[in-house]
Amino acid sequence: MQYPKIGIRPTIDGRWGGVRESLEEQTMKMAQAAADLISGSLKYPDGTAVQCVIADTTIGGGVEAARCAEKFAQEYVCATLTVTPCWCYGTETMDLNPHTIKAVWGFNGTERPGAVYLAAVMAAYAQKGLPAFSIYGHDVQDADNHEIPEDVAQKILRFARGAVSVGWMRDKSYVNIGGVSMGIMGSFCDMSFFQKYLGMRPEWVDMTEIVRRITLGIYDEDEYNKALTWVKAHCKEGYDCNAGKTLPEIVTKSKVVPAEKDWEFVVKMTLIVHDILFGNPKLADKGWHEEALGKNAVAGGFQGQRNWTDWLPNGDFMEAMLASTFNWNGAKAPTPFATENDTLNGVSMLLGTLVSGTAPCFHDVRTYWSPEACERVTGIKPEGSAAQGFIHLINSGATALDATGAAVDQNGTHCMKPFYEMTDADIEACTAATDWCRANYEYFRGGGFSSHFKTQAEMPVTLLRLNIVEGVGPVLQIAEGNTVVLPGDVHDTLDQRTDRTWPTTWFVPRLTGNGAFRDVYEVMANWGANHGVTVYGHVGAELITLASMLRIPVSMHNVPEDRIFRPHAWAAFGTADLESADMRACSAYGALYR
């Protein structure tokens, strides 16, 4: 696999005869330290350490800059980090490749004017229309101090994480299985957006392809048997809301797959959709060479409702297992995969997973519960984290099982983890915390199963959503906050007012007292769509950095100002109202892939 790499460019004062020679060692040590920091701290979505490429020599002028660019072009470098402890010749040493994302770390020391070069090259980048990130330590360092200060390290990693995310998406596919679900606008896949902002290729596969592969046996039988055995052992069935109901004939005659065959059907669906996305060489062994290739996907979605679910088992099991950090084979990388083929929520899942490394959890942003409404309905006034109200995140059984919060870290604290940290005990805990309820036949005539659980721990999470607004373009919304655990009787009363067969997460955003984060109600009122995604941790700052690289403005967030890291040129669009400045900057520069 060709991994997107970070290119490290050690720039130097080009004057030979004492100046350049005296700086060679210090400059190359800066480059090596930056590479070690990035590779030792960050991983690609498949768990491999992020790779860096260092220029063969320091760069004192245009010839060496060109040699560096030639090397980087052969190494699939998606972003460059220029490092220097000194003055350099700005326009002669800068990275002029319009296709790389750029940052410059200027050493804060008194011996040489690294800060002067940093300021000069930032001005050059701005004037040339090439936005670059400026990295400069808060405190002066001694020239022989090769440690990377914490504030510098944080900015380098935030830049590198965002840049690698951009590179990981580039030239991959988003696979639409089906089309538009129930008139949901996010299901209308905007090809231009994917191409211009993400560098991705949208592809479409009719849902009948799944039926074809089931009918003709285009899947790995050994894998199917293994998966079905695991399901029977670990996926316990829960509440059946259809029991005792007298259903109309239009519903009963639509259940063409017998209920006792639902598990077999949905397991085959899961294997087949994974093969459609990523390919499977074992299909070639069976003579299905085209199908073995897959679609080079990085994310996708499944329409389901209603052309599929009106007569066939729903996709909830498939969607939940694809998005989770494990399956019958143990720990595995999560796949951002959108319910109802909401492509904009699918992209939100992708962005959230890229910056957090954790499973993307698909939700309906369903209900705001004020303290007063909660007390009226349950007789109990919420306390603690939920005291100012909370939002009910729930969807039709397709949320990643990681959202149970059943996994624990080394201290025994409940959390969500990257897949490469998931243990067998974590996987067992997540499956034990989940039961699978038969789909409500009145809504899903074809049957199937929905994952059912409640998030059982208070955890830091970030809620996000990408929207497209006519006249503005794509915009991102971010709400850092926490999951909350309600008392059992309060949870049961509120949860059963909606579909009790679906998974529930109670969410409280961190409030700022201003704007959309004045209170919990305002967050709900300003949310741009019926869907959203949570990922583990407070990663709003990482999302803001990534969004600025893609030229997607962030229209709503509660990230503290001192954590926001955008290209230096953004300051030219205003420093008082940063959201407005972000809008203007993204509009001026336009999509990343024009």
Tab-separated table of C-alpha atoms in Angstrom, residues 364-370 389-394 463 479 482 484 504-509 519-525 527:
chain	number	residue	atom	x	y	z
A	364	ASP	CA	-30.226	10.645	14.941
A	365	VAL	CA	-30.020	13.917	16.859
A	366	ARG	CA	-33.450	13.076	18.161
A	367	THR	CA	-34.672	15.015	21.204
A	368	TYR	CA	-33.648	17.801	23.558
A	369	TRP	CA	-34.774	17.108	27.104
A	370	SER	CA	-34.918	20.200	29.296
A	389	GLY	CA	-30.611	19.293	29.994
A	390	PHE	CA	-29.366	16.711	27.505
A	391	ILE	CA	-29.797	15.465	23.963
A	392	HIS	CA	-31.038	12.001	23.030
A	393	LEU	CA	-28.799	10.478	20.359
A	394	ILE	CA	-30.474	7.379	18.945
A	463	LEU	CA	-20.373	15.408	17.966
A	479	ALA	CA	-19.824	20.130	19.589
A	482	ASN	CA	-19.731	14.174	27.196
A	484	VAL	CA	-24.066	11.021	30.469
A	504	THR	CA	-29.285	5.212	23.063
A	505	THR	CA	-26.571	7.715	23.949
A	506	TRP	CA	-27.402	10.679	26.178
A	507	PHE	CA	-25.206	13.638	25.235
A	508	VAL	CA	-24.389	16.956	26.889
A	509	PRO	CA	-22.337	19.532	24.955
A	519	ASP	CA	-27.372	26.355	26.569
A	520	VAL	CA	-28.137	22.787	25.496
A	521	TYR	CA	-31.344	23.818	23.745
A	522	GLU	CA	-29.448	26.206	21.456
A	523	VAL	CA	-27.078	23.435	20.382
A	524	MET	CA	-30.040	21.302	19.351
A	525	ALA	CA	-31.792	24.268	17.739
A	527	TRP	CA	-27.840	21.683	14.549
